[in-house]
Amino acid sequence: MKKHVVLYKKLSAPLMARLHEQANVTLIESLDEGGLAQLRDALPSAQGLLGASLRLDAKLLDLAPHLEAVASVSVGVDNYDIDYLTQRGILLSNTPDVLTETTADTGFALILATARRLVELTNMVRAGNWNQNIGPLHFGSDVHGKTLGIIGMGRIGEALAQRGHFGFGMPVIYHSHSPKPLVEQRFGAQYRSLPQLLEQADFVCLTLPLTAETQGLIGAKEFALMGPKTIFINISRGKVVDEAALIDALQQRTIRAAGLDVFEREPLNHDSPLLHLNNVVATPHIGSATHETREAMARCAVDNLLTALAGERPKNLVNEAAWKH
Ligand code: DGY
């Protein structure tokens, strides 16, 4: 008998067709009030769940007593109560690898946009305020040859290091829970303690996951270690940063600029002070958001889900202990 899969993310026609072949599918088109009510109605008979951007906590999971597998269309799994899923033997999978290069591209786009003040100066041209040749007031800062500091040297950190080292001749320093000899060999990267990195990097880039240990990792004390020329880039999760401390550092110009793809609360509040700062480039969590990469992520999630529902180990299993359950 076909299993019941609840999707809370729309997939492309070929992926929908593949799922329909192998499962009874309920599609929740959006996560507004009505969609959430539909989701709650569908959960009691669900064996598989697939989607992203929804906090799946114990309360919601308790509505799904037959759930066997959850496939997240994301690499980050901070939206899931992993302990509870594991305790219930529900397999959680994610979509690493396929989004690495695209997310690193986003990081580099923010590095270039902040350093060269692309958004601010584009806005000036659009507003009809380009009235004479620009001077030092509008100059940016170099990217090539500057020190790239990466906090969290996982797959995305490595892809950022590759771009900085080979593309822009940047010395790379990094901080992660353990040194990475291979990364040091390939990109000449050097390990630093967190305070050393914050003091020495021209670009401080966050690429680490949100966990209990990383929440609030960068706050007032850490911004105080950066200098007035430091540019801060966040492509990981907003909650790794104390946003009020970041806003303060940007307003006081104790750091030069910030390129932010993620925020404490998403979508970003319309009254956030970040929206009024010229030295901020803010994007709406576009890390992996290209047509090609989002399709590859969705395909990966479908593979993971169907494998898990067939009783096999999905390739990108997050909670190994649930498999042994
Ligand atoms: C991810 O895959 O985790 C991206 O940040 C999208 O949420």
Short mmCIF file of C-alpha atoms and ligand atoms in Angstrom, two decimals:
data_model
loop_
_atom_site.label_atom_id
_atom_site.label_comp_id
_atom_site.label_asym_id
_atom_site.label_seq_id
_atom_site.Cartn_x
_atom_site.Cartn_y
_atom_site.Cartn_z
CA MET A 1 0.00 0.00 0.00
CA LYS A 2 1.21 3.50 -0.84
CA LYS A 3 2.39 5.63 2.06
CA HIS A 4 0.97 9.07 2.84
CA VAL A 5 3.37 11.96 2.26
CA VAL A 6 2.59 15.53 3.27
CA LEU A 7 4.45 18.22 1.36
CA TYR A 8 4.62 21.72 2.73
CA LYS A 9 6.66 22.97 -0.18
CA LYS A 10 5.61 22.95 -3.81
CA LEU A 11 7.86 20.87 -6.05
CA SER A 12 8.47 20.92 -9.80
CA ALA A 13 6.17 18.88 -12.04
CA PRO A 14 8.65 16.00 -12.58
CA LEU A 15 9.28 15.68 -8.84
CA MET A 16 5.56 15.84 -8.06
CA ALA A 17 4.96 13.11 -10.66
CA ARG A 18 7.64 10.93 -9.07
CA LEU A 19 6.15 11.32 -5.63
CA HIS A 20 2.60 10.66 -6.86
CA GLU A 21 3.82 7.40 -8.45
CA GLN A 22 5.10 6.13 -5.15
CA ALA A 23 2.95 7.79 -2.49
CA ASN A 24 -0.39 9.35 -1.69
CA VAL A 25 0.45 13.01 -1.58
CA THR A 26 -1.14 15.93 0.27
CA LEU A 27 0.23 19.29 -0.80
CA ILE A 28 0.04 22.25 1.57
CA GLU A 29 0.52 25.19 -0.77
CA SER A 30 1.50 27.82 1.77
CA LEU A 31 2.21 28.09 5.45
CA ASP A 32 -0.37 30.77 6.22
CA GLU A 33 -3.13 30.21 8.82
CA GLY A 34 -5.23 28.16 6.40
CA GLY A 35 -2.24 26.10 5.27
CA LEU A 36 -1.23 25.34 8.85
CA ALA A 37 -4.78 24.17 9.61
CA GLN A 38 -4.61 21.88 6.54
CA LEU A 39 -1.26 20.59 7.73
CA ARG A 40 -2.65 19.78 11.18
CA ASP A 41 -5.53 17.89 9.52
CA ALA A 42 -3.16 15.88 7.33
CA LEU A 43 -0.60 14.96 10.00
CA PRO A 44 -2.58 12.19 11.76
CA SER A 45 -2.21 9.88 8.74
CA ALA A 46 1.19 11.11 7.50
CA GLN A 47 4.11 8.70 7.23
CA GLY A 48 6.39 11.12 5.41
CA LEU A 49 6.86 14.88 5.57
CA LEU A 50 8.80 17.08 3.17
CA GLY A 51 9.36 20.83 3.24
CA ALA A 52 11.33 23.69 4.74
CA SER A 53 11.01 26.87 6.79
CA LEU A 54 8.59 25.45 9.36
CA ARG A 55 9.43 24.88 13.01
CA LEU A 56 8.63 21.21 13.57
CA ASP A 57 8.41 20.89 17.32
CA ALA A 58 7.14 18.12 19.57
CA LYS A 59 3.66 19.65 19.70
CA LEU A 60 3.25 19.46 15.92
CA LEU A 61 4.99 16.09 15.70
CA ASP A 62 2.59 14.66 18.28
CA LEU A 63 -0.18 15.14 15.72
CA ALA A 64 1.61 12.61 13.48
CA PRO A 65 1.71 9.27 15.33
CA HIS A 66 2.58 7.26 12.18
CA LEU A 67 5.41 9.50 11.00
CA GLU A 68 8.48 7.58 9.78
CA ALA A 69 10.57 10.17 7.96
CA VAL A 70 11.02 13.92 7.56
CA ALA A 71 12.97 15.27 4.58
CA SER A 72 14.06 18.87 4.94
CA VAL A 73 14.71 20.88 1.78
CA SER A 74 17.61 22.66 3.47
CA VAL A 75 21.02 21.96 4.86
CA GLY A 76 20.25 23.72 8.15
CA VAL A 77 18.19 21.63 10.56
CA ASP A 78 17.68 24.19 13.33
CA ASN A 79 13.91 24.09 12.65
CA TYR A 80 13.59 20.53 13.90
CA ASP A 81 13.38 19.08 17.38
CA ILE A 82 16.05 16.49 16.57
CA ASP A 83 16.07 14.90 20.01
CA TYR A 84 12.35 14.30 19.87
CA LEU A 85 12.47 12.95 16.31
CA THR A 86 15.25 10.59 17.35
CA GLN A 87 13.43 9.48 20.46
CA ARG A 88 10.48 8.53 18.25
CA GLY A 89 12.72 6.82 15.67
CA ILE A 90 11.72 9.27 12.92
CA LEU A 91 14.46 9.66 10.30
CA LEU A 92 15.42 13.28 9.55
CA SER A 93 17.35 14.04 6.37
CA ASN A 94 18.69 17.26 4.84
CA THR A 95 20.21 18.46 1.56
CA PRO A 96 23.92 19.21 2.00
CA ASP A 97 26.46 19.34 -0.89
CA VAL A 98 24.05 20.39 -3.65
CA LEU A 99 23.80 23.93 -2.25
CA THR A 100 27.41 24.44 -1.18
CA GLU A 101 28.72 26.33 -4.21
CA THR A 102 25.61 28.50 -4.63
CA THR A 103 25.62 29.53 -0.97
CA ALA A 104 29.32 30.37 -1.18
CA ASP A 105 28.51 32.48 -4.26
CA THR A 106 25.99 34.38 -2.13
CA GLY A 107 28.67 34.93 0.50
CA PHE A 108 31.03 36.31 -2.08
CA ALA A 109 28.35 38.48 -3.62
CA LEU A 110 27.88 40.06 -0.16
CA ILE A 111 31.63 40.49 0.29
CA LEU A 112 31.89 42.36 -3.02
CA ALA A 113 28.66 44.31 -2.56
CA THR A 114 29.62 45.59 0.90
CA ALA A 115 33.26 46.34 0.12
CA ARG A 116 32.45 48.20 -3.10
CA ARG A 117 29.22 49.74 -1.73
CA LEU A 118 27.28 48.44 -4.73
CA VAL A 119 23.76 48.84 -3.35
CA GLU A 120 24.31 52.28 -1.83
CA LEU A 121 25.93 53.64 -5.00
CA THR A 122 23.42 51.98 -7.34
CA ASN A 123 20.68 53.66 -5.32
CA MET A 124 22.50 56.97 -5.70
CA VAL A 125 22.58 56.58 -9.50
CA ARG A 126 18.92 55.50 -9.63
CA ALA A 127 17.87 58.47 -7.53
CA GLY A 128 19.47 60.77 -10.11
CA ASN A 129 22.15 61.93 -7.66
CA TRP A 130 25.19 61.11 -9.78
CA ASN A 131 26.02 64.66 -10.67
CA GLN A 132 29.80 64.70 -10.79
CA ASN A 133 32.75 62.31 -10.83
CA ILE A 134 32.81 60.45 -7.55
CA GLY A 135 35.54 61.10 -4.99
CA PRO A 136 36.84 59.56 -1.76
CA LEU A 137 33.44 59.97 -0.09
CA HIS A 138 32.16 57.21 -2.33
CA PHE A 139 35.22 55.00 -2.50
CA GLY A 140 34.97 51.42 -1.29
CA SER A 141 37.68 49.10 -0.10
CA ASP A 142 39.67 46.40 -1.89
CA VAL A 143 38.66 42.79 -1.67
CA HIS A 144 41.63 41.16 -3.41
CA GLY A 145 44.56 40.61 -1.10
CA LYS A 146 42.55 41.31 2.06
CA THR A 147 42.32 38.79 4.88
CA LEU A 148 39.30 36.52 4.67
CA GLY A 149 38.19 35.25 8.08
CA ILE A 150 35.82 32.30 8.08
CA ILE A 151 34.03 31.13 11.20
CA GLY A 152 32.81 27.56 10.74
CA MET A 153 34.95 25.66 8.23
CA GLY A 154 32.37 23.19 6.90
CA ARG A 155 31.53 22.63 3.25
CA ILE A 156 30.32 26.19 2.66
CA GLY A 157 33.26 27.69 4.56
CA GLU A 158 35.61 25.67 2.35
CA ALA A 159 33.89 26.84 -0.83
CA LEU A 160 34.25 30.43 0.38
CA ALA A 161 37.93 29.85 1.16
CA GLN A 162 38.42 28.44 -2.34
CA ARG A 163 36.95 31.56 -3.92
CA GLY A 164 38.95 33.89 -1.73
CA HIS A 165 42.25 32.06 -2.11
CA PHE A 166 42.23 31.21 -5.83
CA GLY A 167 40.01 33.99 -7.14
CA PHE A 168 41.04 36.99 -5.08
CA GLY A 169 44.47 36.15 -3.66
CA MET A 170 43.17 36.54 -0.13
CA PRO A 171 45.03 35.12 2.86
CA VAL A 172 42.49 32.89 4.62
CA ILE A 173 42.20 32.50 8.38
CA TYR A 174 39.51 30.40 10.00
CA HIS A 175 38.02 29.28 13.26
CA SER A 176 36.11 26.05 13.74
CA HIS A 177 35.73 23.44 16.46
CA SER A 178 38.85 21.65 15.21
CA PRO A 179 41.69 22.51 12.81
CA LYS A 180 41.30 21.25 9.24
CA PRO A 181 44.67 20.15 7.84
CA LEU A 182 43.29 19.52 4.33
CA VAL A 183 41.83 23.03 4.11
CA GLU A 184 45.13 24.44 5.33
CA GLN A 185 46.95 22.50 2.61
CA ARG A 186 44.57 23.43 -0.22
CA PHE A 187 43.97 27.10 0.54
CA GLY A 188 46.95 28.00 2.74
CA ALA A 189 44.36 28.69 5.45
CA GLN A 190 45.54 29.26 9.00
CA TYR A 191 43.67 28.36 12.16
CA ARG A 192 42.94 31.12 14.68
CA SER A 193 41.15 31.35 18.00
CA LEU A 194 37.88 33.26 17.72
CA PRO A 195 39.27 36.48 19.30
CA GLN A 196 42.36 36.34 17.05
CA LEU A 197 40.22 35.92 13.96
CA LEU A 198 37.93 38.80 14.91
CA GLU A 199 40.96 41.06 15.43
CA GLN A 200 42.83 40.06 12.27
CA ALA A 201 40.25 39.48 9.52
CA ASP A 202 39.20 42.21 7.09
CA PHE A 203 36.10 40.16 6.31
CA VAL A 204 34.53 38.15 9.13
CA CYS A 205 32.24 35.57 7.53
CA LEU A 206 29.85 33.33 9.45
CA THR A 207 29.14 29.98 7.81
CA LEU A 208 28.39 27.79 10.81
CA PRO A 209 25.11 26.08 11.72
CA LEU A 210 22.77 27.34 14.44
CA THR A 211 22.98 25.06 17.45
CA ALA A 212 22.67 25.52 21.22
CA GLU A 213 26.43 26.22 21.25
CA THR A 214 26.49 28.76 18.40
CA GLN A 215 23.36 30.75 19.35
CA GLY A 216 24.45 34.29 20.22
CA LEU A 217 28.10 33.47 19.49
CA ILE A 218 28.78 36.95 18.10
CA GLY A 219 27.72 39.74 20.44
CA ALA A 220 28.92 43.10 21.76
CA LYS A 221 32.19 41.64 23.10
CA GLU A 222 32.99 40.07 19.72
CA PHE A 223 32.07 43.18 17.69
CA ALA A 224 34.35 45.18 19.99
CA LEU A 225 37.28 43.02 18.85
CA MET A 226 36.69 43.90 15.21
CA GLY A 227 38.09 47.13 13.82
CA PRO A 228 36.56 50.12 12.01
CA LYS A 229 37.58 48.57 8.66
CA THR A 230 36.07 45.15 9.34
CA ILE A 231 33.24 43.97 7.14
CA PHE A 232 30.89 41.42 8.70
CA ILE A 233 29.12 38.81 6.53
CA ASN A 234 26.45 36.41 7.73
CA ILE A 235 25.20 33.59 5.49
CA SER A 236 24.55 31.11 8.31
CA ARG A 237 21.67 31.92 10.66
CA GLY A 238 20.58 35.21 12.19
CA LYS A 239 20.43 33.84 15.72
CA VAL A 240 24.16 33.16 15.76
CA VAL A 241 24.45 36.94 16.15
CA ASP A 242 23.11 39.35 18.76
CA GLU A 243 21.38 41.60 16.22
CA ALA A 244 21.06 44.55 18.60
CA ALA A 245 24.84 44.47 19.16
CA LEU A 246 25.40 44.28 15.40
CA ILE A 247 23.12 47.27 14.80
CA ASP A 248 24.99 49.20 17.47
CA ALA A 249 28.39 48.42 15.91
CA LEU A 250 27.12 49.52 12.49
CA GLN A 251 25.50 52.70 13.79
CA GLN A 252 28.60 53.66 15.77
CA ARG A 253 30.79 52.66 12.78
CA THR A 254 32.99 50.54 15.04
CA ILE A 255 32.81 48.13 12.10
CA ARG A 256 32.65 49.29 8.49
CA ALA A 257 29.73 47.37 7.00
CA ALA A 258 27.66 44.21 7.05
CA GLY A 259 26.39 41.89 4.34
CA LEU A 260 23.47 39.96 5.78
CA ASP A 261 21.45 37.17 4.21
CA VAL A 262 19.96 35.97 7.49
CA PHE A 263 18.32 37.67 10.46
CA GLU A 264 17.16 36.98 13.99
CA ARG A 265 13.60 37.10 12.71
CA GLU A 266 12.65 36.35 9.09
CA PRO A 267 11.16 38.04 7.17
CA LEU A 268 13.03 41.02 8.62
CA ASN A 269 10.81 43.48 10.49
CA HIS A 270 9.92 46.45 8.29
CA ASP A 271 10.99 48.81 11.06
CA SER A 272 14.40 47.20 11.59
CA PRO A 273 17.16 49.85 11.92
CA LEU A 274 19.20 47.65 9.54
CA LEU A 275 17.04 48.97 6.71
CA HIS A 276 18.15 52.54 7.33
CA LEU A 277 21.89 51.96 7.37
CA ASN A 278 23.87 52.71 4.22
CA ASN A 279 26.60 50.35 5.32
CA VAL A 280 24.27 47.32 5.27
CA VAL A 281 23.51 45.08 2.34
CA ALA A 282 20.52 42.95 3.30
CA THR A 283 19.19 40.08 1.19
CA PRO A 284 16.10 37.93 1.91
CA HIS A 285 17.78 34.61 2.83
CA ILE A 286 18.81 33.87 -0.77
CA GLY A 287 21.80 31.64 0.13
CA SER A 288 20.77 28.68 -2.02
CA ALA A 289 18.02 30.42 -3.98
CA THR A 290 18.77 29.75 -7.63
CA HIS A 291 16.51 27.75 -9.96
CA GLU A 292 19.14 25.06 -10.44
CA THR A 293 20.11 24.66 -6.82
CA ARG A 294 16.59 24.71 -5.40
CA GLU A 295 15.60 22.00 -7.90
CA ALA A 296 18.66 19.93 -6.93
CA MET A 297 17.76 20.35 -3.24
CA ALA A 298 14.17 19.30 -3.83
CA ARG A 299 15.33 16.24 -5.82
CA CYS A 300 17.72 15.33 -3.03
CA ALA A 301 14.94 15.66 -0.44
CA VAL A 302 12.56 13.48 -2.49
CA ASP A 303 15.30 10.81 -2.84
CA ASN A 304 15.92 10.92 0.90
CA LEU A 305 12.23 10.64 1.73
CA LEU A 306 11.42 7.80 -0.65
CA THR A 307 14.50 5.88 0.48
CA ALA A 308 13.53 6.27 4.12
CA LEU A 309 9.92 5.28 3.48
CA ALA A 310 11.18 2.17 1.67
CA GLY A 311 12.87 1.17 4.92
CA GLU A 312 16.37 2.01 3.75
CA ARG A 313 18.92 4.46 5.16
CA PRO A 314 18.62 7.85 3.37
CA LYS A 315 21.89 9.22 2.03
CA ASN A 316 21.68 12.44 4.05
CA LEU A 317 20.48 11.09 7.36
CA VAL A 318 20.88 13.67 10.14
CA ASN A 319 19.92 11.64 13.21
CA GLU A 320 21.93 8.44 12.94
CA ALA A 321 20.58 7.28 16.32
CA ALA A 322 17.05 7.13 14.89
CA TRP A 323 18.25 4.59 12.31
CA LYS A 324 19.55 2.33 15.04
CA HIS A 325 16.35 2.85 17.03
C1 DGY B 1 19.55 26.00 4.19
O1 DGY B 1 19.52 25.14 3.33
O2 DGY B 1 19.72 25.76 5.38
C2 DGY B 1 19.33 27.40 3.74
O3 DGY B 1 19.76 28.32 4.65
C3 DGY B 1 17.87 27.59 3.46
O4 DGY B 1 17.19 27.56 4.68
#
